[in-house]
Amino acid sequence: MPTSWRLMLLLAVAPAVQAQATTPAQLQRTYDAAAGTPAQPERGRLFFTQRQGREWSCASCHGAMPTGAGRHVVTGKPLDPLAPAFNPQAFTDERRVEKWFRRNCKDVTGRECSAAEKADVLAWLQTLR
């Protein structure tokens, strides 16, 4: 492939890669809008810490206060803190956030989480200091 074509391809792909960068506040607004209602942090705390009809809760791996490192209950894999104030990388890549919400919600609820559930959990995580 000629160098000029490679450069054009790189320039065409770069905005798509950068478009995935976000902040917890931007994701919060997206989830709030999709839910059609503002998030409720207390409801997010309850969702996170209590079982939702399955064997695990979010807290099973991330800890009841996800301000420190967690550990996957099956694999033992260490998990970085989930609260954005304790992990600056948390909730900064929209594609990654959606991937993990999809996987973890299926483990915790047996289905994908709703926009309101994501909004509530993220709102609660942002209150942790």
JSON list of C-alpha atoms in Angstrom, two decimals:
[
{"chain": "A", "resi": 1, "resn": "MET", "atom": "CA", "xyz": [0.00, 0.00, 0.00]},
{"chain": "A", "resi": 2, "resn": "PRO", "atom": "CA", "xyz": [1.48, 3.39, -0.95]},
{"chain": "A", "resi": 3, "resn": "THR", "atom": "CA", "xyz": [2.50, 5.63, 1.95]},
{"chain": "A", "resi": 4, "resn": "SER", "atom": "CA", "xyz": [-0.09, 8.27, 1.03]},
{"chain": "A", "resi": 5, "resn": "TRP", "atom": "CA", "xyz": [-2.87, 5.65, 1.29]},
{"chain": "A", "resi": 6, "resn": "ARG", "atom": "CA", "xyz": [-1.61, 4.52, 4.69]},
{"chain": "A", "resi": 7, "resn": "LEU", "atom": "CA", "xyz": [-1.62, 8.10, 5.93]},
{"chain": "A", "resi": 8, "resn": "MET", "atom": "CA", "xyz": [-5.16, 8.69, 4.64]},
{"chain": "A", "resi": 9, "resn": "LEU", "atom": "CA", "xyz": [-6.33, 5.46, 6.27]},
{"chain": "A", "resi": 10, "resn": "LEU", "atom": "CA", "xyz": [-4.70, 6.43, 9.58]},
{"chain": "A", "resi": 11, "resn": "LEU", "atom": "CA", "xyz": [-6.30, 9.87, 9.47]},
{"chain": "A", "resi": 12, "resn": "ALA", "atom": "CA", "xyz": [-9.70, 8.34, 8.72]},
{"chain": "A", "resi": 13, "resn": "VAL", "atom": "CA", "xyz": [-9.47, 5.86, 11.61]},
{"chain": "A", "resi": 14, "resn": "ALA", "atom": "CA", "xyz": [-7.99, 8.20, 14.23]},
{"chain": "A", "resi": 15, "resn": "PRO", "atom": "CA", "xyz": [-11.20, 10.17, 14.94]},
{"chain": "A", "resi": 16, "resn": "ALA", "atom": "CA", "xyz": [-13.13, 6.94, 15.49]},
{"chain": "A", "resi": 17, "resn": "VAL", "atom": "CA", "xyz": [-10.57, 5.75, 18.04]},
{"chain": "A", "resi": 18, "resn": "GLN", "atom": "CA", "xyz": [-10.54, 9.10, 19.83]},
{"chain": "A", "resi": 19, "resn": "ALA", "atom": "CA", "xyz": [-14.35, 9.25, 19.85]},
{"chain": "A", "resi": 20, "resn": "GLN", "atom": "CA", "xyz": [-14.34, 6.45, 22.45]},
{"chain": "A", "resi": 21, "resn": "ALA", "atom": "CA", "xyz": [-12.61, 8.65, 25.05]},
{"chain": "A", "resi": 22, "resn": "THR", "atom": "CA", "xyz": [-15.00, 10.05, 27.61]},
{"chain": "A", "resi": 23, "resn": "THR", "atom": "CA", "xyz": [-15.35, 11.07, 31.23]},
{"chain": "A", "resi": 24, "resn": "PRO", "atom": "CA", "xyz": [-17.57, 9.66, 33.97]},
{"chain": "A", "resi": 25, "resn": "ALA", "atom": "CA", "xyz": [-19.64, 12.87, 33.85]},
{"chain": "A", "resi": 26, "resn": "GLN", "atom": "CA", "xyz": [-20.18, 12.54, 30.08]},
{"chain": "A", "resi": 27, "resn": "LEU", "atom": "CA", "xyz": [-21.23, 8.91, 30.46]},
{"chain": "A", "resi": 28, "resn": "GLN", "atom": "CA", "xyz": [-23.56, 9.94, 33.28]},
{"chain": "A", "resi": 29, "resn": "ARG", "atom": "CA", "xyz": [-25.31, 12.43, 31.00]},
{"chain": "A", "resi": 30, "resn": "THR", "atom": "CA", "xyz": [-25.61, 9.79, 28.27]},
{"chain": "A", "resi": 31, "resn": "TYR", "atom": "CA", "xyz": [-27.16, 7.22, 30.63]},
{"chain": "A", "resi": 32, "resn": "ASP", "atom": "CA", "xyz": [-29.46, 9.82, 32.22]},
{"chain": "A", "resi": 33, "resn": "ALA", "atom": "CA", "xyz": [-30.72, 10.87, 28.78]},
{"chain": "A", "resi": 34, "resn": "ALA", "atom": "CA", "xyz": [-31.24, 7.26, 27.68]},
{"chain": "A", "resi": 35, "resn": "ALA", "atom": "CA", "xyz": [-33.10, 6.49, 30.92]},
{"chain": "A", "resi": 36, "resn": "GLY", "atom": "CA", "xyz": [-35.24, 9.60, 30.56]},
{"chain": "A", "resi": 37, "resn": "THR", "atom": "CA", "xyz": [-34.76, 10.44, 34.23]},
{"chain": "A", "resi": 38, "resn": "PRO", "atom": "CA", "xyz": [-31.94, 11.63, 36.49]},
{"chain": "A", "resi": 39, "resn": "ALA", "atom": "CA", "xyz": [-29.90, 8.96, 38.24]},
{"chain": "A", "resi": 40, "resn": "GLN", "atom": "CA", "xyz": [-30.46, 8.13, 41.89]},
{"chain": "A", "resi": 41, "resn": "PRO", "atom": "CA", "xyz": [-27.14, 7.39, 43.64]},
{"chain": "A", "resi": 42, "resn": "GLU", "atom": "CA", "xyz": [-28.80, 5.58, 46.57]},
{"chain": "A", "resi": 43, "resn": "ARG", "atom": "CA", "xyz": [-30.58, 3.26, 44.18]},
{"chain": "A", "resi": 44, "resn": "GLY", "atom": "CA", "xyz": [-27.19, 2.67, 42.52]},
{"chain": "A", "resi": 45, "resn": "ARG", "atom": "CA", "xyz": [-25.62, 1.78, 45.87]},
{"chain": "A", "resi": 46, "resn": "LEU", "atom": "CA", "xyz": [-28.36, -0.74, 46.56]},
{"chain": "A", "resi": 47, "resn": "PHE", "atom": "CA", "xyz": [-28.07, -2.24, 43.09]},
{"chain": "A", "resi": 48, "resn": "PHE", "atom": "CA", "xyz": [-24.29, -2.53, 43.47]},
{"chain": "A", "resi": 49, "resn": "THR", "atom": "CA", "xyz": [-24.21, -4.03, 46.97]},
{"chain": "A", "resi": 50, "resn": "GLN", "atom": "CA", "xyz": [-27.22, -6.38, 46.85]},
{"chain": "A", "resi": 51, "resn": "ARG", "atom": "CA", "xyz": [-27.78, -9.51, 44.82]},
{"chain": "A", "resi": 52, "resn": "GLN", "atom": "CA", "xyz": [-30.06, -9.04, 41.83]},
{"chain": "A", "resi": 53, "resn": "GLY", "atom": "CA", "xyz": [-31.50, -12.53, 41.57]},
{"chain": "A", "resi": 54, "resn": "ARG", "atom": "CA", "xyz": [-28.23, -14.28, 40.80]},
{"chain": "A", "resi": 55, "resn": "GLU", "atom": "CA", "xyz": [-25.41, -15.73, 42.89]},
{"chain": "A", "resi": 56, "resn": "TRP", "atom": "CA", "xyz": [-23.24, -12.59, 42.84]},
{"chain": "A", "resi": 57, "resn": "SER", "atom": "CA", "xyz": [-23.63, -8.86, 43.33]},
{"chain": "A", "resi": 58, "resn": "CYS", "atom": "CA", "xyz": [-21.32, -6.23, 41.86]},
{"chain": "A", "resi": 59, "resn": "ALA", "atom": "CA", "xyz": [-19.76, -6.02, 45.33]},
{"chain": "A", "resi": 60, "resn": "SER", "atom": "CA", "xyz": [-18.85, -9.71, 45.21]},
{"chain": "A", "resi": 61, "resn": "CYS", "atom": "CA", "xyz": [-15.82, -8.82, 43.09]},
{"chain": "A", "resi": 62, "resn": "HIS", "atom": "CA", "xyz": [-15.46, -5.04, 43.45]},
{"chain": "A", "resi": 63, "resn": "GLY", "atom": "CA", "xyz": [-16.08, -4.82, 47.21]},
{"chain": "A", "resi": 64, "resn": "ALA", "atom": "CA", "xyz": [-18.95, -3.11, 49.03]},
{"chain": "A", "resi": 65, "resn": "MET", "atom": "CA", "xyz": [-16.92, 0.10, 48.88]},
{"chain": "A", "resi": 66, "resn": "PRO", "atom": "CA", "xyz": [-15.21, -0.04, 45.48]},
{"chain": "A", "resi": 67, "resn": "THR", "atom": "CA", "xyz": [-12.59, 2.52, 46.47]},
{"chain": "A", "resi": 68, "resn": "GLY", "atom": "CA", "xyz": [-9.87, -0.11, 46.73]},
{"chain": "A", "resi": 69, "resn": "ALA", "atom": "CA", "xyz": [-8.72, -3.04, 44.66]},
{"chain": "A", "resi": 70, "resn": "GLY", "atom": "CA", "xyz": [-11.15, -5.91, 44.21]},
{"chain": "A", "resi": 71, "resn": "ARG", "atom": "CA", "xyz": [-10.69, -9.53, 43.21]},
{"chain": "A", "resi": 72, "resn": "HIS", "atom": "CA", "xyz": [-12.77, -11.70, 40.88]},
{"chain": "A", "resi": 73, "resn": "VAL", "atom": "CA", "xyz": [-14.48, -14.36, 43.00]},
{"chain": "A", "resi": 74, "resn": "VAL", "atom": "CA", "xyz": [-13.79, -17.20, 40.55]},
{"chain": "A", "resi": 75, "resn": "THR", "atom": "CA", "xyz": [-10.51, -16.37, 38.81]},
{"chain": "A", "resi": 76, "resn": "GLY", "atom": "CA", "xyz": [-8.89, -14.40, 41.62]},
{"chain": "A", "resi": 77, "resn": "LYS", "atom": "CA", "xyz": [-7.86, -11.78, 39.08]},
{"chain": "A", "resi": 78, "resn": "PRO", "atom": "CA", "xyz": [-7.15, -8.43, 40.78]},
{"chain": "A", "resi": 79, "resn": "LEU", "atom": "CA", "xyz": [-9.45, -5.58, 39.83]},
{"chain": "A", "resi": 80, "resn": "ASP", "atom": "CA", "xyz": [-8.58, -1.89, 39.97]},
{"chain": "A", "resi": 81, "resn": "PRO", "atom": "CA", "xyz": [-10.74, 0.37, 42.13]},
{"chain": "A", "resi": 82, "resn": "LEU", "atom": "CA", "xyz": [-14.01, 1.12, 40.35]},
{"chain": "A", "resi": 83, "resn": "ALA", "atom": "CA", "xyz": [-14.79, 4.52, 41.88]},
{"chain": "A", "resi": 84, "resn": "PRO", "atom": "CA", "xyz": [-13.47, 7.25, 39.56]},
{"chain": "A", "resi": 85, "resn": "ALA", "atom": "CA", "xyz": [-11.96, 9.28, 42.43]},
{"chain": "A", "resi": 86, "resn": "PHE", "atom": "CA", "xyz": [-9.71, 6.31, 43.24]},
{"chain": "A", "resi": 87, "resn": "ASN", "atom": "CA", "xyz": [-8.98, 5.24, 39.66]},
{"chain": "A", "resi": 88, "resn": "PRO", "atom": "CA", "xyz": [-8.59, 8.06, 37.11]},
{"chain": "A", "resi": 89, "resn": "GLN", "atom": "CA", "xyz": [-8.92, 5.56, 34.25]},
{"chain": "A", "resi": 90, "resn": "ALA", "atom": "CA", "xyz": [-12.32, 4.29, 35.38]},
{"chain": "A", "resi": 91, "resn": "PHE", "atom": "CA", "xyz": [-15.17, 5.17, 33.00]},
{"chain": "A", "resi": 92, "resn": "THR", "atom": "CA", "xyz": [-12.94, 6.97, 30.47]},
{"chain": "A", "resi": 93, "resn": "ASP", "atom": "CA", "xyz": [-13.35, 4.58, 27.53]},
{"chain": "A", "resi": 94, "resn": "GLU", "atom": "CA", "xyz": [-16.96, 4.23, 26.44]},
{"chain": "A", "resi": 95, "resn": "ARG", "atom": "CA", "xyz": [-16.41, 1.03, 24.49]},
{"chain": "A", "resi": 96, "resn": "ARG", "atom": "CA", "xyz": [-14.67, -0.65, 27.43]},
{"chain": "A", "resi": 97, "resn": "VAL", "atom": "CA", "xyz": [-17.32, 0.56, 29.90]},
{"chain": "A", "resi": 98, "resn": "GLU", "atom": "CA", "xyz": [-20.10, -0.90, 27.75]},
{"chain": "A", "resi": 99, "resn": "LYS", "atom": "CA", "xyz": [-18.21, -4.17, 27.32]},
{"chain": "A", "resi": 100, "resn": "TRP", "atom": "CA", "xyz": [-17.83, -4.63, 31.08]},
{"chain": "A", "resi": 101, "resn": "PHE", "atom": "CA", "xyz": [-21.35, -3.45, 31.93]},
{"chain": "A", "resi": 102, "resn": "ARG", "atom": "CA", "xyz": [-22.68, -6.00, 29.44]},
{"chain": "A", "resi": 103, "resn": "ARG", "atom": "CA", "xyz": [-20.60, -8.88, 30.83]},
{"chain": "A", "resi": 104, "resn": "ASN", "atom": "CA", "xyz": [-20.96, -8.05, 34.52]},
{"chain": "A", "resi": 105, "resn": "CYS", "atom": "CA", "xyz": [-24.67, -7.25, 34.34]},
{"chain": "A", "resi": 106, "resn": "LYS", "atom": "CA", "xyz": [-25.31, -10.65, 32.79]},
{"chain": "A", "resi": 107, "resn": "ASP", "atom": "CA", "xyz": [-23.43, -12.26, 35.69]},
{"chain": "A", "resi": 108, "resn": "VAL", "atom": "CA", "xyz": [-25.31, -10.22, 38.30]},
{"chain": "A", "resi": 109, "resn": "THR", "atom": "CA", "xyz": [-28.80, -9.95, 36.79]},
{"chain": "A", "resi": 110, "resn": "GLY", "atom": "CA", "xyz": [-28.91, -12.56, 34.04]},
{"chain": "A", "resi": 111, "resn": "ARG", "atom": "CA", "xyz": [-29.52, -9.80, 31.47]},
{"chain": "A", "resi": 112, "resn": "GLU", "atom": "CA", "xyz": [-28.02, -6.55, 30.28]},
{"chain": "A", "resi": 113, "resn": "CYS", "atom": "CA", "xyz": [-28.47, -3.60, 32.62]},
{"chain": "A", "resi": 114, "resn": "SER", "atom": "CA", "xyz": [-30.87, -0.84, 31.70]},
{"chain": "A", "resi": 115, "resn": "ALA", "atom": "CA", "xyz": [-29.67, 2.72, 31.10]},
{"chain": "A", "resi": 116, "resn": "ALA", "atom": "CA", "xyz": [-31.28, 3.70, 34.43]},
{"chain": "A", "resi": 117, "resn": "GLU", "atom": "CA", "xyz": [-29.35, 0.98, 36.30]},
{"chain": "A", "resi": 118, "resn": "LYS", "atom": "CA", "xyz": [-26.07, 2.06, 34.70]},
{"chain": "A", "resi": 119, "resn": "ALA", "atom": "CA", "xyz": [-26.86, 5.70, 35.48]},
{"chain": "A", "resi": 120, "resn": "ASP", "atom": "CA", "xyz": [-27.67, 4.92, 39.11]},
{"chain": "A", "resi": 121, "resn": "VAL", "atom": "CA", "xyz": [-24.53, 2.84, 39.68]},
{"chain": "A", "resi": 122, "resn": "LEU", "atom": "CA", "xyz": [-22.28, 5.39, 38.00]},
{"chain": "A", "resi": 123, "resn": "ALA", "atom": "CA", "xyz": [-23.91, 8.23, 39.95]},
{"chain": "A", "resi": 124, "resn": "TRP", "atom": "CA", "xyz": [-23.23, 6.39, 43.22]},
{"chain": "A", "resi": 125, "resn": "LEU", "atom": "CA", "xyz": [-19.63, 5.56, 42.25]},
{"chain": "A", "resi": 126, "resn": "GLN", "atom": "CA", "xyz": [-19.02, 9.25, 41.55]},
{"chain": "A", "resi": 127, "resn": "THR", "atom": "CA", "xyz": [-20.09, 10.17, 45.09]},
{"chain": "A", "resi": 128, "resn": "LEU", "atom": "CA", "xyz": [-17.33, 8.06, 46.65]},
{"chain": "A", "resi": 129, "resn": "ARG", "atom": "CA", "xyz": [-14.43, 10.18, 47.83]}
]
